[in-house]
Amino acid sequence: MSLPAQQNTIHIEALRKSYNEQASGDVRYIIKDVNLVIKGGEFFILLGPSGCGKSTLLNIIAGFVSKSGGHLRIDDVEVKEPGKDRAVVFQQADSSLFPWLTVRENVEFGLRMKKTPKPERRRISDSFIGLVGLTGHENKFPKELSGGMKQRVQLARVLAGDPAILLMDEPFGALDAMTRRTMQKELIRIWRETNKTVIFVTHDIQEALLLGQRIGIMSVGPSSNITDIYDNPLSFPRDEASPEFGELYNQIQSHFAR
Ligand SMILES: Nc1ncnc2c1ncn2[C@@H]1O[C@H](COP(=O)(O)OP(=O)(O)O)[C@@H](O)[C@H]1O
Ligand SMILES: [Mg+2]
């Protein structure tokens, strides 16, 4: 079970990252002076142009990439490495699914590693395969699935590990528009059912507004940081044709235009 929602608060203070710290001469910071608090259970969006450092920041939170300075804490604990409280969903499911395993075996992979007994594994995989709408496809292999279905398998596998914090790096960026829309709706449903903290990276304003409770805007790099945070109080499911949605869209778009 996840910890209560009020826990798992992510505190980021004066965070910075350079990939050439050891180099002589000027250090080039990718991100610098990033300050952010994300509350447990929140759906937070990181929005910014391509190359500004969104993946770098997400991978630092995941513990995959080391920070060059500043602090990253989850509740009171400084984070330095990956942990089972966090899991990442990447843009390309292909690179994260094992092609020689079926849908069910892929979803159960982490549970096998943890030596979860078979009946329990089966119960958990059934439940998450159902949650992402793949019941009936359990015995298929990745090559028999569409891009959207593979992305669902990746999501089910991550959810089966029951991380309190879901880190999503443009997870629907490679999907066609209709599949993307379906996945966005399902993600919201899953988030509301499971009460997880979600940090979702996108460069798409509409996607940001459909999903996020708060939207953190990252500036163009180098030395990118979070310059503004917009609240999105609209209730779910959100209607992109509503005047309120359009108003928020224009606000954020004008932010990038200036
Ligand atoms: N491992 C790395 N070594 C050197 N530079 C990197 C590395 N990873 C990313 N960068 C650079 O950091 C910047 C931000 O990249 P990234 O975090 O992937 O941006 P985004 O996800 O916003 O597109 C880019 O200029 C990229 O070239
Ligand atoms: Mg990226």
mmCIF file of C-alpha atoms and ligand atoms in Angstrom:
data_model
loop_
_atom_site.group_PDB
_atom_site.id
_atom_site.type_symbol
_atom_site.label_atom_id
_atom_site.label_comp_id
_atom_site.label_asym_id
_atom_site.label_seq_id
_atom_site.Cartn_x
_atom_site.Cartn_y
_atom_site.Cartn_z
ATOM 1 C CA MET A 1 0.000 0.000 0.000
ATOM 2 C CA SER A 2 1.089 3.581 -0.605
ATOM 3 C CA LEU A 3 1.806 5.829 2.317
ATOM 4 C CA PRO A 4 -0.884 8.363 3.191
ATOM 5 C CA ALA A 5 -1.189 11.167 0.654
ATOM 6 C CA GLN A 6 0.094 13.881 2.963
ATOM 7 C CA GLN A 7 3.452 12.126 3.010
ATOM 8 C CA ASN A 8 5.814 11.776 0.072
ATOM 9 C CA THR A 9 6.175 15.516 -0.252
ATOM 10 C CA ILE A 10 9.054 16.345 -2.591
ATOM 11 C CA HIS A 11 11.228 19.291 -1.564
ATOM 12 C CA ILE A 12 13.614 20.729 -4.134
ATOM 13 C CA GLU A 13 15.920 23.541 -3.055
ATOM 14 C CA ALA A 14 18.503 25.426 -5.126
ATOM 15 C CA LEU A 15 18.926 22.328 -7.260
ATOM 16 C CA ARG A 16 21.458 22.519 -10.069
ATOM 17 C CA LYS A 17 22.994 20.191 -12.586
ATOM 18 C CA SER A 18 25.987 20.430 -14.855
ATOM 19 C CA TYR A 19 27.342 17.609 -16.993
ATOM 20 C CA ASN A 20 30.808 19.197 -17.272
ATOM 21 C CA GLU A 21 31.688 20.014 -13.663
ATOM 22 C CA GLN A 22 35.113 18.424 -13.975
ATOM 23 C CA ALA A 23 35.966 20.454 -17.057
ATOM 24 C CA SER A 24 38.318 23.377 -16.751
ATOM 25 C CA GLY A 25 36.867 26.745 -17.695
ATOM 26 C CA ASP A 26 33.192 27.636 -17.549
ATOM 27 C CA VAL A 27 30.769 25.205 -15.989
ATOM 28 C CA ARG A 28 27.578 25.035 -18.028
ATOM 29 C CA TYR A 29 24.521 24.453 -15.904
ATOM 30 C CA ILE A 30 21.586 22.705 -17.546
ATOM 31 C CA ILE A 31 19.308 23.565 -14.636
ATOM 32 C CA LYS A 32 20.123 26.011 -11.872
ATOM 33 C CA ASP A 33 18.321 27.434 -8.835
ATOM 34 C CA VAL A 34 15.351 25.099 -9.106
ATOM 35 C CA ASN A 35 13.065 25.500 -6.087
ATOM 36 C CA LEU A 36 9.859 23.513 -5.830
ATOM 37 C CA VAL A 37 7.634 21.724 -3.343
ATOM 38 C CA ILE A 38 5.300 19.026 -4.646
ATOM 39 C CA LYS A 39 2.775 17.721 -2.155
ATOM 40 C CA GLY A 40 1.893 14.051 -1.747
ATOM 41 C CA GLY A 41 -1.033 13.093 -3.998
ATOM 42 C CA GLU A 42 -0.578 16.087 -6.257
ATOM 43 C CA PHE A 43 -0.628 15.964 -10.079
ATOM 44 C CA PHE A 44 2.175 18.324 -11.072
ATOM 45 C CA ILE A 45 3.202 19.235 -14.621
ATOM 46 C CA LEU A 46 6.665 20.267 -15.749
ATOM 47 C CA LEU A 47 6.133 22.267 -18.936
ATOM 48 C CA GLY A 48 8.899 23.701 -21.050
ATOM 49 C CA PRO A 49 10.461 23.791 -24.501
ATOM 50 C CA SER A 50 12.481 20.906 -25.844
ATOM 51 C CA GLY A 51 16.019 20.798 -24.454
ATOM 52 C CA CYS A 52 15.348 22.990 -21.396
ATOM 53 C CA GLY A 53 16.158 20.245 -18.897
ATOM 54 C CA LYS A 54 12.819 18.602 -18.048
ATOM 55 C CA SER A 55 14.158 15.057 -18.388
ATOM 56 C CA THR A 56 17.276 16.011 -16.462
ATOM 57 C CA LEU A 57 15.170 17.283 -13.549
ATOM 58 C CA LEU A 58 12.870 14.240 -13.654
ATOM 59 C CA ASN A 59 15.834 11.853 -13.752
ATOM 60 C CA ILE A 60 17.394 13.579 -10.750
ATOM 61 C CA ILE A 61 14.125 13.102 -8.840
ATOM 62 C CA ALA A 62 14.111 9.455 -9.981
ATOM 63 C CA GLY A 63 17.652 9.072 -8.640
ATOM 64 C CA PHE A 64 19.038 8.052 -12.056
ATOM 65 C CA VAL A 65 21.095 11.235 -12.493
ATOM 66 C CA SER A 66 23.163 12.840 -9.716
ATOM 67 C CA LYS A 67 22.660 16.482 -8.861
ATOM 68 C CA SER A 68 25.559 18.953 -8.867
ATOM 69 C CA GLY A 69 24.268 20.963 -5.935
ATOM 70 C CA GLY A 70 21.263 21.912 -3.837
ATOM 71 C CA HIS A 71 18.837 19.611 -2.092
ATOM 72 C CA LEU A 72 16.286 17.015 -3.066
ATOM 73 C CA ARG A 73 14.334 15.532 -0.196
ATOM 74 C CA ILE A 74 11.297 13.313 0.016
ATOM 75 C CA ASP A 75 9.737 14.205 3.346
ATOM 76 C CA ASP A 76 12.875 14.466 5.517
ATOM 77 C CA VAL A 77 15.122 12.130 3.600
ATOM 78 C CA GLU A 78 17.739 13.348 1.116
ATOM 79 C CA VAL A 79 17.400 11.430 -2.168
ATOM 80 C CA LYS A 80 20.561 10.207 -3.888
ATOM 81 C CA GLU A 81 19.531 7.030 -5.678
ATOM 82 C CA PRO A 82 16.497 5.260 -7.111
ATOM 83 C CA GLY A 83 14.011 3.842 -4.613
ATOM 84 C CA LYS A 84 10.876 1.741 -4.699
ATOM 85 C CA ASP A 85 8.858 4.812 -3.710
ATOM 86 C CA ARG A 86 9.480 6.205 -7.243
ATOM 87 C CA ALA A 87 9.023 4.814 -10.753
ATOM 88 C CA VAL A 88 9.448 6.299 -14.211
ATOM 89 C CA VAL A 89 7.277 5.908 -17.310
ATOM 90 C CA PHE A 90 9.285 6.804 -20.417
ATOM 91 C CA GLN A 91 8.166 8.095 -23.799
ATOM 92 C CA GLN A 92 9.100 4.878 -25.596
ATOM 93 C CA ALA A 93 7.560 1.711 -24.147
ATOM 94 C CA ASP A 94 9.703 -0.352 -26.528
ATOM 95 C CA SER A 95 12.887 0.321 -24.635
ATOM 96 C CA SER A 96 11.352 -0.659 -21.293
ATOM 97 C CA LEU A 97 9.342 -3.808 -22.174
ATOM 98 C CA PHE A 98 10.989 -7.204 -22.540
ATOM 99 C CA PRO A 99 10.067 -8.439 -26.032
ATOM 100 C CA TRP A 100 10.393 -12.123 -25.037
ATOM 101 C CA LEU A 101 7.871 -11.799 -22.187
ATOM 102 C CA THR A 102 4.084 -11.678 -22.503
ATOM 103 C CA VAL A 103 1.981 -8.772 -21.268
ATOM 104 C CA ARG A 104 1.358 -10.583 -17.991
ATOM 105 C CA GLU A 105 5.007 -11.556 -17.545
ATOM 106 C CA ASN A 106 6.107 -7.991 -18.235
ATOM 107 C CA VAL A 107 3.649 -6.632 -15.672
ATOM 108 C CA GLU A 108 4.727 -9.256 -13.109
ATOM 109 C CA PHE A 109 8.462 -8.819 -13.726
ATOM 110 C CA GLY A 110 9.194 -6.592 -10.724
ATOM 111 C CA LEU A 111 7.000 -8.747 -8.485
ATOM 112 C CA ARG A 112 8.981 -11.859 -9.507
ATOM 113 C CA MET A 113 12.205 -10.041 -8.644
ATOM 114 C CA LYS A 114 10.709 -9.273 -5.227
ATOM 115 C CA LYS A 115 9.761 -12.967 -4.918
ATOM 116 C CA THR A 116 6.081 -12.168 -4.490
ATOM 117 C CA PRO A 117 4.253 -15.543 -4.360
ATOM 118 C CA LYS A 118 2.586 -16.581 -7.608
ATOM 119 C CA PRO A 119 -1.089 -16.269 -6.550
ATOM 120 C CA GLU A 120 -0.419 -12.770 -5.196
ATOM 121 C CA ARG A 121 1.435 -11.846 -8.409
ATOM 122 C CA ARG A 122 -1.491 -13.061 -10.446
ATOM 123 C CA ARG A 123 -3.968 -11.068 -8.371
ATOM 124 C CA ILE A 124 -1.916 -7.870 -8.709
ATOM 125 C CA SER A 125 -1.257 -8.257 -12.451
ATOM 126 C CA ASP A 126 -4.936 -9.028 -13.116
ATOM 127 C CA SER A 127 -5.941 -5.899 -11.290
ATOM 128 C CA PHE A 128 -3.532 -3.522 -13.089
ATOM 129 C CA ILE A 129 -4.004 -5.114 -16.496
ATOM 130 C CA GLY A 130 -7.710 -4.456 -15.928
ATOM 131 C CA LEU A 131 -7.083 -0.909 -14.731
ATOM 132 C CA VAL A 132 -5.261 0.007 -17.957
ATOM 133 C CA GLY A 133 -7.891 -1.750 -20.104
ATOM 134 C CA LEU A 134 -5.830 -4.713 -21.357
ATOM 135 C CA THR A 135 -7.900 -7.604 -20.018
ATOM 136 C CA GLY A 136 -7.945 -10.330 -22.671
ATOM 137 C CA HIS A 137 -4.453 -9.431 -23.958
ATOM 138 C CA GLU A 138 -2.480 -11.042 -21.102
ATOM 139 C CA ASN A 139 -0.754 -13.664 -23.243
ATOM 140 C CA LYS A 140 0.277 -11.427 -26.123
ATOM 141 C CA PHE A 141 3.863 -10.372 -26.755
ATOM 142 C CA PRO A 142 4.873 -6.709 -27.194
ATOM 143 C CA LYS A 143 5.306 -7.114 -30.963
ATOM 144 C CA GLU A 144 1.610 -8.047 -31.224
ATOM 145 C CA LEU A 145 0.546 -4.779 -29.574
ATOM 146 C CA SER A 146 -0.033 -1.249 -30.870
ATOM 147 C CA GLY A 147 2.036 1.647 -29.494
ATOM 148 C CA GLY A 148 -0.796 2.677 -27.192
ATOM 149 C CA MET A 149 -1.199 -0.851 -25.843
ATOM 150 C CA LYS A 150 2.538 -1.112 -25.158
ATOM 151 C CA GLN A 151 2.412 2.159 -23.300
ATOM 152 C CA ARG A 152 -0.443 0.728 -21.186
ATOM 153 C CA VAL A 153 1.668 -2.338 -20.384
ATOM 154 C CA GLN A 154 4.487 -0.070 -19.249
ATOM 155 C CA LEU A 155 2.057 1.856 -17.062
ATOM 156 C CA ALA A 156 0.560 -1.349 -15.594
ATOM 157 C CA ARG A 157 4.019 -2.670 -14.798
ATOM 158 C CA VAL A 158 5.003 0.546 -13.044
ATOM 159 C CA LEU A 159 1.708 0.611 -11.103
ATOM 160 C CA ALA A 160 2.150 -3.054 -10.065
ATOM 161 C CA GLY A 161 5.241 -1.966 -8.117
ATOM 162 C CA ASP A 162 2.969 0.412 -6.172
ATOM 163 C CA PRO A 163 5.306 3.426 -6.168
ATOM 164 C CA ALA A 164 3.959 6.407 -4.226
ATOM 165 C CA ILE A 165 5.472 8.745 -6.800
ATOM 166 C CA LEU A 166 4.945 8.326 -10.546
ATOM 167 C CA LEU A 167 7.433 10.155 -12.748
ATOM 168 C CA MET A 168 6.244 10.416 -16.347
ATOM 169 C CA ASP A 169 8.504 11.733 -19.111
ATOM 170 C CA GLU A 170 6.364 12.697 -22.130
ATOM 171 C CA PRO A 171 4.763 9.245 -21.864
ATOM 172 C CA PHE A 172 2.155 9.858 -24.572
ATOM 173 C CA GLY A 173 4.345 11.922 -26.900
ATOM 174 C CA ALA A 174 4.776 9.136 -29.453
ATOM 175 C CA LEU A 175 1.088 8.162 -29.613
ATOM 176 C CA ASP A 176 -1.462 9.176 -32.226
ATOM 177 C CA ALA A 177 -3.889 11.901 -31.152
ATOM 178 C CA MET A 178 -6.840 9.624 -30.389
ATOM 179 C CA THR A 179 -4.874 7.076 -28.378
ATOM 180 C CA ARG A 180 -3.172 9.898 -26.561
ATOM 181 C CA ARG A 181 -6.539 11.350 -25.533
ATOM 182 C CA THR A 182 -7.714 7.968 -24.231
ATOM 183 C CA MET A 183 -4.511 7.474 -22.258
ATOM 184 C CA GLN A 184 -4.784 10.959 -20.742
ATOM 185 C CA LYS A 185 -8.313 10.165 -19.539
ATOM 186 C CA GLU A 186 -7.235 6.814 -18.134
ATOM 187 C CA LEU A 187 -4.268 8.324 -16.361
ATOM 188 C CA ILE A 188 -6.549 10.799 -14.602
ATOM 189 C CA ARG A 189 -8.890 7.994 -13.602
ATOM 190 C CA ILE A 190 -5.977 5.896 -12.275
ATOM 191 C CA TRP A 191 -4.479 8.858 -10.415
ATOM 192 C CA ARG A 192 -7.814 9.575 -8.740
ATOM 193 C CA GLU A 193 -8.256 5.903 -7.795
ATOM 194 C CA THR A 194 -4.745 5.388 -6.452
ATOM 195 C CA ASN A 195 -3.977 8.802 -4.960
ATOM 196 C CA LYS A 196 -0.362 8.773 -6.160
ATOM 197 C CA THR A 197 1.874 11.780 -6.578
ATOM 198 C CA VAL A 198 2.427 12.346 -10.300
ATOM 199 C CA ILE A 199 5.099 14.492 -11.912
ATOM 200 C CA PHE A 200 4.340 14.631 -15.599
ATOM 201 C CA VAL A 201 6.679 16.165 -18.166
ATOM 202 C CA THR A 202 5.326 17.625 -21.386
ATOM 203 C CA HIS A 203 6.017 20.392 -23.883
ATOM 204 C CA ASP A 204 2.335 20.480 -24.895
ATOM 205 C CA ILE A 205 0.236 23.231 -23.282
ATOM 206 C CA GLN A 206 -3.070 21.487 -23.984
ATOM 207 C CA GLU A 207 -1.867 18.250 -22.393
ATOM 208 C CA ALA A 208 -0.588 20.214 -19.397
ATOM 209 C CA LEU A 209 -3.997 21.835 -18.951
ATOM 210 C CA LEU A 210 -5.948 18.596 -19.398
ATOM 211 C CA LEU A 211 -3.974 16.836 -16.649
ATOM 212 C CA GLY A 212 -2.293 19.056 -14.103
ATOM 213 C CA GLN A 213 -3.428 20.617 -10.856
ATOM 214 C CA ARG A 214 -0.367 22.843 -10.997
ATOM 215 C CA ILE A 215 1.831 23.612 -13.975
ATOM 216 C CA GLY A 216 5.455 24.597 -13.429
ATOM 217 C CA ILE A 217 6.960 26.473 -16.355
ATOM 218 C CA MET A 218 10.630 25.893 -17.079
ATOM 219 C CA SER A 219 12.611 28.592 -18.827
ATOM 220 C CA VAL A 220 14.706 28.035 -21.935
ATOM 221 C CA GLY A 221 18.129 26.666 -20.954
ATOM 222 C CA PRO A 222 20.956 26.793 -20.142
ATOM 223 C CA SER A 223 20.567 27.467 -16.421
ATOM 224 C CA SER A 224 16.880 26.688 -16.735
ATOM 225 C CA ASN A 225 14.662 26.957 -13.684
ATOM 226 C CA ILE A 226 10.985 27.096 -12.811
ATOM 227 C CA THR A 227 9.954 30.659 -13.470
ATOM 228 C CA ASP A 228 6.210 30.452 -12.807
ATOM 229 C CA ILE A 229 3.618 28.074 -11.437
ATOM 230 C CA TYR A 230 0.031 28.164 -12.674
ATOM 231 C CA ASP A 231 -2.861 26.643 -10.728
ATOM 232 C CA ASN A 232 -5.460 24.787 -12.743
ATOM 233 C CA PRO A 233 -8.573 24.574 -10.555
ATOM 234 C CA LEU A 234 -10.841 23.126 -13.301
ATOM 235 C CA SER A 235 -12.580 19.914 -12.235
ATOM 236 C CA PHE A 236 -12.197 16.578 -14.034
ATOM 237 C CA PRO A 237 -13.051 15.545 -16.666
ATOM 238 C CA ARG A 238 -11.864 18.770 -18.244
ATOM 239 C CA ASP A 239 -13.520 20.261 -21.265
ATOM 240 C CA GLU A 240 -11.005 21.850 -23.611
ATOM 241 C CA ALA A 241 -13.843 23.636 -25.397
ATOM 242 C CA SER A 242 -14.862 25.562 -22.259
ATOM 243 C CA PRO A 243 -14.084 29.302 -21.975
ATOM 244 C CA GLU A 244 -12.194 28.714 -18.694
ATOM 245 C CA PHE A 245 -9.907 26.215 -20.395
ATOM 246 C CA GLY A 246 -9.308 28.622 -23.272
ATOM 247 C CA GLU A 247 -8.480 31.418 -20.863
ATOM 248 C CA LEU A 248 -5.835 29.333 -19.055
ATOM 249 C CA TYR A 249 -4.471 28.223 -22.411
ATOM 250 C CA ASN A 250 -4.040 31.798 -23.566
ATOM 251 C CA GLN A 251 -2.374 32.806 -20.315
ATOM 252 C CA ILE A 252 0.227 30.081 -20.612
ATOM 253 C CA GLN A 253 0.727 30.555 -24.315
ATOM 254 C CA SER A 254 1.339 34.272 -23.882
ATOM 255 C CA HIS A 255 3.916 33.319 -21.257
ATOM 256 C CA PHE A 256 5.951 31.539 -23.951
ATOM 257 C CA ALA A 257 5.351 34.268 -26.514
ATOM 258 C CA ARG A 258 6.892 37.003 -24.428
HETATM 259 N N1 LIG B 1 24.109 12.910 -20.283
HETATM 260 C C1 LIG B 1 24.226 14.154 -20.761
HETATM 261 N N2 LIG B 1 25.435 14.709 -20.994
HETATM 262 C C2 LIG B 1 25.555 15.958 -21.456
HETATM 263 N N3 LIG B 1 24.518 16.771 -21.722
HETATM 264 C C3 LIG B 1 23.291 16.286 -21.536
HETATM 265 C C4 LIG B 1 23.059 14.951 -21.038
HETATM 266 N N4 LIG B 1 21.718 14.762 -20.939
HETATM 267 C C5 LIG B 1 21.142 15.912 -21.336
HETATM 268 N N5 LIG B 1 22.070 16.827 -21.694
HETATM 269 C C6 LIG B 1 21.804 18.195 -22.171
HETATM 270 O O1 LIG B 1 20.997 18.834 -21.216
HETATM 271 C C7 LIG B 1 20.059 19.694 -21.844
HETATM 272 C C8 LIG B 1 18.657 19.365 -21.356
HETATM 273 O O2 LIG B 1 18.307 18.065 -21.807
HETATM 274 P P1 LIG B 1 16.970 17.350 -21.351
HETATM 275 O O3 LIG B 1 16.939 17.299 -19.869
HETATM 276 O O4 LIG B 1 16.892 16.056 -22.079
HETATM 277 O O5 LIG B 1 15.856 18.383 -21.878
HETATM 278 P P2 LIG B 1 14.297 18.163 -22.169
HETATM 279 O O6 LIG B 1 13.871 16.898 -21.527
HETATM 280 O O7 LIG B 1 13.637 19.380 -21.609
HETATM 281 O O8 LIG B 1 14.141 18.120 -23.661
HETATM 282 C C9 LIG B 1 20.254 19.538 -23.342
HETATM 283 O O9 LIG B 1 21.046 20.592 -23.793
HETATM 284 C C10 LIG B 1 20.974 18.219 -23.444
HETATM 285 O O10 LIG B 1 21.790 18.194 -24.587
HETATM 286 MG MG MG B 2 13.060 15.175 -22.345
#
